[in-house]
Structures are given as C-alpha cells and as structure tokens.
PDB file of C-alpha atoms in Angstrom:
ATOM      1  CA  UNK N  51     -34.209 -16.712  28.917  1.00 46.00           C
ATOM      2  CA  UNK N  52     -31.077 -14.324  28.298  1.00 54.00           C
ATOM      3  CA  UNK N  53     -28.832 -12.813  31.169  1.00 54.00           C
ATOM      4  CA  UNK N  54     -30.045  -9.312  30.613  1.00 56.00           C
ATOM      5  CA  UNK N  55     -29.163  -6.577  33.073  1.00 55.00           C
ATOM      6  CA  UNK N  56     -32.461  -5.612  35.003  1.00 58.00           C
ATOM      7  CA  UNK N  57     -31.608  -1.718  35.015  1.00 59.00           C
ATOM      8  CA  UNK N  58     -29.189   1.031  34.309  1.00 56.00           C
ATOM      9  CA  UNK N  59     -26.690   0.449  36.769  1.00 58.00           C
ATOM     10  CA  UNK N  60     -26.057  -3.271  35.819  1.00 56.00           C
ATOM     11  CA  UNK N  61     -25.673  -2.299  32.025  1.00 59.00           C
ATOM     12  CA  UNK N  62     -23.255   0.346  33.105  1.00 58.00           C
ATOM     13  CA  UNK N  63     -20.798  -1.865  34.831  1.00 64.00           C
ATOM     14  CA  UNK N  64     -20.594  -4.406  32.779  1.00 73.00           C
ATOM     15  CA  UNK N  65     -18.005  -5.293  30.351  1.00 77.00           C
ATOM     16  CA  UNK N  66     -19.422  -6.917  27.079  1.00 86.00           C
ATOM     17  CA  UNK N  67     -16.509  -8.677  25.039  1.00 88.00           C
ATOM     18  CA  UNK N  68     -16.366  -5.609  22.822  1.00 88.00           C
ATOM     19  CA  UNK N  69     -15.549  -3.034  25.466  1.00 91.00           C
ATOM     20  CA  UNK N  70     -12.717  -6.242  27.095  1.00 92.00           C
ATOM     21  CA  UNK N  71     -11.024  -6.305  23.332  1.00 93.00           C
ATOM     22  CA  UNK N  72     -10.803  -2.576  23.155  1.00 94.00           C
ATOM     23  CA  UNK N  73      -9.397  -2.740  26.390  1.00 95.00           C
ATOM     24  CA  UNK N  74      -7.038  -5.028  25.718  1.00 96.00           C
ATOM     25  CA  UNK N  75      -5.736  -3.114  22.555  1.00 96.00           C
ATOM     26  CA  UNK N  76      -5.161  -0.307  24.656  1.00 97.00           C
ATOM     27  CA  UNK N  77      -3.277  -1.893  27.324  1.00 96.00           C
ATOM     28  CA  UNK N  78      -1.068  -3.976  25.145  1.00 97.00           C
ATOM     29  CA  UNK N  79      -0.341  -0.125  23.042  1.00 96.00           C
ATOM     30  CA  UNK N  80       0.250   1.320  26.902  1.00 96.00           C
ATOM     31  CA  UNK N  81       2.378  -1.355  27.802  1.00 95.00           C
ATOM     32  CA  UNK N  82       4.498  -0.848  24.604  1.00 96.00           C
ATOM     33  CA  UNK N  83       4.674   2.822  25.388  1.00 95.00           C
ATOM     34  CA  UNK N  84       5.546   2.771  28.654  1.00 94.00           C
ATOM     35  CA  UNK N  85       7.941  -0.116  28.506  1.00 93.00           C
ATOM     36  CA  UNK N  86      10.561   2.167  27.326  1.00 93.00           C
ATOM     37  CA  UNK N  87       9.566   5.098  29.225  1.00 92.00           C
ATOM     38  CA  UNK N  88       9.620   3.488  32.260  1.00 89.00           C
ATOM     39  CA  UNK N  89      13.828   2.093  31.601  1.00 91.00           C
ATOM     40  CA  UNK N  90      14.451   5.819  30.267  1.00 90.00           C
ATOM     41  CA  UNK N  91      12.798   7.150  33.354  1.00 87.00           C
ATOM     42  CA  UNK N  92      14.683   5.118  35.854  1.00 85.00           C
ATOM     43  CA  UNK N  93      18.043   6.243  34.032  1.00 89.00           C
ATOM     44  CA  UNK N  94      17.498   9.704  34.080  1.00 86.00           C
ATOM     45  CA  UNK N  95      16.078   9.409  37.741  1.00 82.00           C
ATOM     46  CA  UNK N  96      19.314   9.546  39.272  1.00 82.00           C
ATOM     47  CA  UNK N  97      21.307  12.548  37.705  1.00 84.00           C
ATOM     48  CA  UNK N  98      18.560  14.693  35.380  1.00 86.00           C
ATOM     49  CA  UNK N  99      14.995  14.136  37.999  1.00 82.00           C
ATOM     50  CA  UNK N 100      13.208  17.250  36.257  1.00 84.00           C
ATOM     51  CA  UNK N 101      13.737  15.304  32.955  1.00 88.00           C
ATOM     52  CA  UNK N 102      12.236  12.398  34.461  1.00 86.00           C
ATOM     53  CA  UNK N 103       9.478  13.471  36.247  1.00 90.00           C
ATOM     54  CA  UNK N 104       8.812  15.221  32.887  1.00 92.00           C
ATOM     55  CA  UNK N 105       7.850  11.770  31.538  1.00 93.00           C
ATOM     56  CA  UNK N 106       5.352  11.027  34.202  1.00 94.00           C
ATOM     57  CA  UNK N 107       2.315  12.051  32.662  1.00 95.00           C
ATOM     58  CA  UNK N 108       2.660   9.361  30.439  1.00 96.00           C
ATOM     59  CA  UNK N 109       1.352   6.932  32.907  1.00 96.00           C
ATOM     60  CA  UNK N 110      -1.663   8.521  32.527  1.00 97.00           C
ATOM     61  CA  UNK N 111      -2.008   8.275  28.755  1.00 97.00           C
ATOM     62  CA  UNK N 112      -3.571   4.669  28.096  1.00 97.00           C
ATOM     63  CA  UNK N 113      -6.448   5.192  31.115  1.00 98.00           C
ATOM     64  CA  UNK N 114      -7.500   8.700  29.854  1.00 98.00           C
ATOM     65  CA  UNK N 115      -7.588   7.130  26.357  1.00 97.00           C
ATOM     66  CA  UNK N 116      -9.665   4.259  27.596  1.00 97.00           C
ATOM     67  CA  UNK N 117     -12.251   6.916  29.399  1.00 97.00           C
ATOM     68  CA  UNK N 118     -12.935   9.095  26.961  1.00 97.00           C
ATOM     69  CA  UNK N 119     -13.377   6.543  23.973  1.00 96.00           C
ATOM     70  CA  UNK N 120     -15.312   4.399  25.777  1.00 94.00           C
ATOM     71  CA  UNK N 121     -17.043   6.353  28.898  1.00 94.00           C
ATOM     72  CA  UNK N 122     -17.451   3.188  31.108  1.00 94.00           C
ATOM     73  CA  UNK N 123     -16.572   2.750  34.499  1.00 94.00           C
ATOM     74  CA  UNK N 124     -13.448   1.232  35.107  1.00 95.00           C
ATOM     75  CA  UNK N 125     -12.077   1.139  31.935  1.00 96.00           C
ATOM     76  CA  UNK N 126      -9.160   3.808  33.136  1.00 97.00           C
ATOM     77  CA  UNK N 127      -7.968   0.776  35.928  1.00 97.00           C
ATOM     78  CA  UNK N 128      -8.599  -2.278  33.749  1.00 97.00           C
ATOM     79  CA  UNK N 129      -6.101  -0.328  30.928  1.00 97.00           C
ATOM     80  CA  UNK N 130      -4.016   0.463  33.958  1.00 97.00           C
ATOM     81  CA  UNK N 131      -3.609  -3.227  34.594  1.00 97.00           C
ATOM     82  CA  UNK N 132      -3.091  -4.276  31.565  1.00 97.00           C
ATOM     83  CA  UNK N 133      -0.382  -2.077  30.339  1.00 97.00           C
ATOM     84  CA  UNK N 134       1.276  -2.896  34.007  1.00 96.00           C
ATOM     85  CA  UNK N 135       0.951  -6.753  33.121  1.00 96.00           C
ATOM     86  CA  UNK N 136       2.319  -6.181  29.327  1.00 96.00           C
ATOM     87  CA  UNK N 137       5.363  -3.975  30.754  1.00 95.00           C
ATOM     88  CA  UNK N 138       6.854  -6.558  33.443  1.00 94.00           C
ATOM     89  CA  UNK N 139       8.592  -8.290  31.580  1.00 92.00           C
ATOM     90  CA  UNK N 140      10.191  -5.852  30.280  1.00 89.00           C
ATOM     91  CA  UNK N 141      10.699  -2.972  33.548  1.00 85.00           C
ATOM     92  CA  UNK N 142      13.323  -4.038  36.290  1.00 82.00           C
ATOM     93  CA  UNK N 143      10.868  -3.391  38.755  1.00 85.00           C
ATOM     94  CA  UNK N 144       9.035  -6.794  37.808  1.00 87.00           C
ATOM     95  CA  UNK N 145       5.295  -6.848  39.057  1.00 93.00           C
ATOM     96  CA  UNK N 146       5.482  -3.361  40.985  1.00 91.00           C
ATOM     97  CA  UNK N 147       4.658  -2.058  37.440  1.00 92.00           C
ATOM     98  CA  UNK N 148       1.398  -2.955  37.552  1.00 95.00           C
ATOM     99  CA  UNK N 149       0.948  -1.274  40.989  1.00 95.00           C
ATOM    100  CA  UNK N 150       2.604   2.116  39.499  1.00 94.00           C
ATOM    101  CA  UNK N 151       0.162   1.516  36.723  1.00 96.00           C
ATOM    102  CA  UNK N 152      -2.650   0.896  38.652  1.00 97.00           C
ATOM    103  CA  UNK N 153      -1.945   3.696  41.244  1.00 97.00           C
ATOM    104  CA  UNK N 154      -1.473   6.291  38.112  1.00 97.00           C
ATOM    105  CA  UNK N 155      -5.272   5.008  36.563  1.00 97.00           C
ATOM    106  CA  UNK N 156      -6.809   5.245  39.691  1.00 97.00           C
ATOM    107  CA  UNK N 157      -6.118   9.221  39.214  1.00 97.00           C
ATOM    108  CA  UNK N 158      -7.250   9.117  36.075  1.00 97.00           C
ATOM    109  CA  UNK N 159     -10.443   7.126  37.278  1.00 96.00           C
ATOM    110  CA  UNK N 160     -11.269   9.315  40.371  1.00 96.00           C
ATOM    111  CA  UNK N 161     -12.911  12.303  39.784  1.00 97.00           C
ATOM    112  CA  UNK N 162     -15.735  10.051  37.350  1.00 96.00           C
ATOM    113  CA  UNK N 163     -16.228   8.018  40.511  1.00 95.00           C
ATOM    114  CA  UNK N 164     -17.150  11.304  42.359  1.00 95.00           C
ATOM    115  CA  UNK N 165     -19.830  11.860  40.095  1.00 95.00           C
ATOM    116  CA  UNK N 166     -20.333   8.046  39.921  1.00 93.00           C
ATOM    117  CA  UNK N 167     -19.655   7.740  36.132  1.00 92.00           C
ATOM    118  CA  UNK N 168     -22.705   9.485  35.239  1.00 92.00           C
ATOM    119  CA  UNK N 169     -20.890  12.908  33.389  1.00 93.00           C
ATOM    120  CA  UNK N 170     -18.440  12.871  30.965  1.00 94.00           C
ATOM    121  CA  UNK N 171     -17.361  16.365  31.322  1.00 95.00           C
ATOM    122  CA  UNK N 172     -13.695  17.268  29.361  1.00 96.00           C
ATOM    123  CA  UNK N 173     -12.802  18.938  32.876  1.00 97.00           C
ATOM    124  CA  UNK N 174     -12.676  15.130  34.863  1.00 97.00           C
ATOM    125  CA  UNK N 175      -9.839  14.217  32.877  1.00 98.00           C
ATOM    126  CA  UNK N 176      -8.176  17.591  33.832  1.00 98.00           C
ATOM    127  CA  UNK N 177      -8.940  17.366  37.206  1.00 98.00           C
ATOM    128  CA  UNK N 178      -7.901  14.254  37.631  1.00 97.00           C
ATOM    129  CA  UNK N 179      -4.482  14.929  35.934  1.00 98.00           C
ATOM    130  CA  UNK N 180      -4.543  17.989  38.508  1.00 97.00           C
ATOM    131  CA  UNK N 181      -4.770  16.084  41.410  1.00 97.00           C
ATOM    132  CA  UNK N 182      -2.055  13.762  40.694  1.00 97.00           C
ATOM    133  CA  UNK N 183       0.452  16.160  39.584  1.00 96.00           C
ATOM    134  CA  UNK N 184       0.405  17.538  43.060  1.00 96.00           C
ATOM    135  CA  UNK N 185       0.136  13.902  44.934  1.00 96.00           C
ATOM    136  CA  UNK N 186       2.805  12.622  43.402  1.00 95.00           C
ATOM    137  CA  UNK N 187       5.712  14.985  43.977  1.00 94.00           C
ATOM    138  CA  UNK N 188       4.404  15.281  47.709  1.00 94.00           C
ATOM    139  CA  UNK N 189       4.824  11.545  47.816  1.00 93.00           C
ATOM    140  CA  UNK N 190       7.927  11.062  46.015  1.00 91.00           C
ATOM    141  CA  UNK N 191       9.634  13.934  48.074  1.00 91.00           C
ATOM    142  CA  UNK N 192      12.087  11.473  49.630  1.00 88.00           C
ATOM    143  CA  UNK N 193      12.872   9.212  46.470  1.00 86.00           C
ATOM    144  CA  UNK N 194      13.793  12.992  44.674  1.00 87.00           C
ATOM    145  CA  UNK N 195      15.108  14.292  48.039  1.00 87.00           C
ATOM    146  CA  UNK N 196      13.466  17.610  47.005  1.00 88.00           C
ATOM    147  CA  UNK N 197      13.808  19.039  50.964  1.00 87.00           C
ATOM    148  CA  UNK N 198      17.460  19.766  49.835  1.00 90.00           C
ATOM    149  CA  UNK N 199      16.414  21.912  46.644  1.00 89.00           C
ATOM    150  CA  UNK N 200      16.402  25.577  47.228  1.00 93.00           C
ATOM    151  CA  UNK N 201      12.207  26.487  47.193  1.00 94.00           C
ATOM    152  CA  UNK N 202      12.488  27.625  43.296  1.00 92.00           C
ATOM    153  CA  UNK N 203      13.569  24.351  42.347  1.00 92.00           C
ATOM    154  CA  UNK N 204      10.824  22.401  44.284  1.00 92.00           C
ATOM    155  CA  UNK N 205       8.394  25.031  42.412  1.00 94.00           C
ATOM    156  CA  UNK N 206      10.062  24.068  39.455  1.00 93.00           C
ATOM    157  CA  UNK N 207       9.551  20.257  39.868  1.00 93.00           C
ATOM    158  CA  UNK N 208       6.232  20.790  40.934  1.00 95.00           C
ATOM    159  CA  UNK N 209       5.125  22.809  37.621  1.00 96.00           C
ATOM    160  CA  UNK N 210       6.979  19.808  35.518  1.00 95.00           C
ATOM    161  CA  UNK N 211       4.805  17.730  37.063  1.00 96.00           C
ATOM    162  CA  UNK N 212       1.773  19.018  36.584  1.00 97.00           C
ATOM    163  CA  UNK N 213       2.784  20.504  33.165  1.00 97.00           C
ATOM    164  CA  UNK N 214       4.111  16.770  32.333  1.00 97.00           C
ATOM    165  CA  UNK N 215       0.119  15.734  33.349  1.00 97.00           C
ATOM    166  CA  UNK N 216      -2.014  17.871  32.456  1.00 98.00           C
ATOM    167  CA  UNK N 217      -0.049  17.738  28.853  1.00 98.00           C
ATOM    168  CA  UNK N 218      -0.595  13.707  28.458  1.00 98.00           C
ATOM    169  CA  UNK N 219      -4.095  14.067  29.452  1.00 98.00           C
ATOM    170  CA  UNK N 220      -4.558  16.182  26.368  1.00 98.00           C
ATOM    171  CA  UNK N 221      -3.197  14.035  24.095  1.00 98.00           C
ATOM    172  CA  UNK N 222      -4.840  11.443  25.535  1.00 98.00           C
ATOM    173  CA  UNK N 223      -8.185  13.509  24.930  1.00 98.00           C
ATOM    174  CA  UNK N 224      -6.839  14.154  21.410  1.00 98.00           C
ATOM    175  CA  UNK N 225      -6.100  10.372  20.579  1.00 97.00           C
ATOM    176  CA  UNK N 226      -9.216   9.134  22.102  1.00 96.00           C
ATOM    177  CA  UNK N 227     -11.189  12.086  19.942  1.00 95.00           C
ATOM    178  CA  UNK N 228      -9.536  11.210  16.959  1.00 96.00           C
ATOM    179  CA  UNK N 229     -10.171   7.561  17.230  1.00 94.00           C
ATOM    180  CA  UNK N 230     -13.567   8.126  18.014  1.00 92.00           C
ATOM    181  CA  UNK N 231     -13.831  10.034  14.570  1.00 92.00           C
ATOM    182  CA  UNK N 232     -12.457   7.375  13.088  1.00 91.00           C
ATOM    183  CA  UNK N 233     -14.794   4.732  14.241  1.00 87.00           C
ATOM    184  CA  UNK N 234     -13.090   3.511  16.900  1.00 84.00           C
ATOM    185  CA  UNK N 235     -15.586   2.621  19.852  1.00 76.00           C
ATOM    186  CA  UNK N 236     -18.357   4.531  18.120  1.00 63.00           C
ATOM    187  CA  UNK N 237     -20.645   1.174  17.692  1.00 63.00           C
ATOM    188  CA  UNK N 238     -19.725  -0.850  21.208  1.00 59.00           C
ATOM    189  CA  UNK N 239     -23.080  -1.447  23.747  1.00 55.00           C
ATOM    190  CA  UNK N 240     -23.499   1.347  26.192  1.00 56.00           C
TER     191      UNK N 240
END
C-alpha cells in the first residue's frame, strides 16, 4: 500500500523530490545573486543609502520566482532559506543571512497565505512586494537614521523602496514566465 495523500490539502503541502530539486536550483541561483548584492549593499549603506536600499528588492527575487513557477505553498520561504544558507559563507553577517532571507520571503509568501494558497492571482506578488516596501523603511528608520532627512528625502527613500520592490517582483514574474515557457516546472506533480 503506497503513502498517498487522502485529499487536496495533503497533496498541496507536500513537497515531492521534484518540486525540493527545483527548489534547490533556485536557492543555490539566489544565493549566488545575492551574495554580491548583499557585500555591495553593506558598502554603499554607509555613505550612498538611496543606492542601497535601491538593491533591496532583490531579496525578493528567488521567492517570487519560486511562487509563480511552481504555485505551491511554501516554496517562497524554503527558496528564502536556501539562498540564506548558500550566501553565509560568503556575507559578513554569517547566519543572520538566512534570517534577512527568510524575513524578505515571508513577504513574498504572505498575501498567498491570506487566501490560503488557493489563487494565483499576478496581483499577490504585487501586493506582497507592496507591503514590504513600506515595512521595511518603517523598520529600518534607525539603521538609515531617516528622522534627520528633511520629509522630501524620507519620501524619496520610501518611493526607492517600493520602486526597488515592486521592480524585482516583475522580473521575478518575467523569469518565472519565461521559464515556465521553456519547460521549466511545467511537468512537476501538483
């Protein structure tokens, strides 16, 4: 007797070896990405910030890949981790990488939890992008010490932000759509 999932829900959360290998790709291609954004990031934090927040959306890349190639739950956080786990090594900040990572995915995870992973709408990714690009300059408002920039310039950062992830979610769309096309996660188990 086989280990078959009794109904839809079971199927839907689990992660066949196919779906883990994709995953893993993904990560590893994150990980390689983000590697050097992260040092250029952390080098341009202290004298150009708008340049460097400008990068941020690129933490969102490998998750909103993973989503909309492979539309299973999770997917956007198990990328997350991985790419955190391939970059520490590599990032000063040692295993607080995967934590950024994690905490970036999560965004890019949330608004399919909402609607409990059932809708695939184009708009999730946006929104979730959205969300994030306001959360995080609210949160880093001390590390950028934004409460001494005249309003304009907190604006400013604010629409980089946003701007910065709203732009890699559409490339991440893009990628995901063109790998798709190109066979790419077409034939894995829903």
């Amino acid at each position: 007797m086989r280990n078959r999932p009794r109904n839809a829900r079971e199927r839907r959360f689990r992660f066949p070896t196919a779906i883990l290998l994709t995953c893993a790709a993904l990560g590893v291609a994150g990980g390689a990405l983000l590697a050097p954004a992260n040092w250029l990031s952390t080098i341009l934090f202290p004298g150009l910030p708008f340049v460097s927040v400008g990068l941020a959306g690129l933490w969102l890349l490998p998750s909103v890949i993973a989503l909309r190639l492979l539309r299973r739950p999770l997917v956007g956080l198990l990328v997350g981790l991985l790419a955190g786990l391939v970059i520490v090594p590599f990032s000063g900040y040692g295993f607080s990488s995967v934590a950024t990572n994690l905490w970036w995915a999560a965004f890019t995870e949330l608004p399919f939890l909402f609607v409990l992973w059932r809708y695939w709408g184009t708009w999730l990714h946006y929104l979730g992008a959205a969300i994030v690009g306001i959360v995080y300059p609210l949160l880093a408002w001390a590390s950028f010490n934004l409460g001494s920039f005249e309003l304009s310039l907190q604006i400013t950062f604010f629409a980089v932000t946003l701007a910065s992830c709203l732009g890699a979610t559409a490339l991440g769309i893009l990628i995901a759509d063109r790998l798709r096309r190109a066979g790419v996660g077409a034939r894995l188990p829903r």
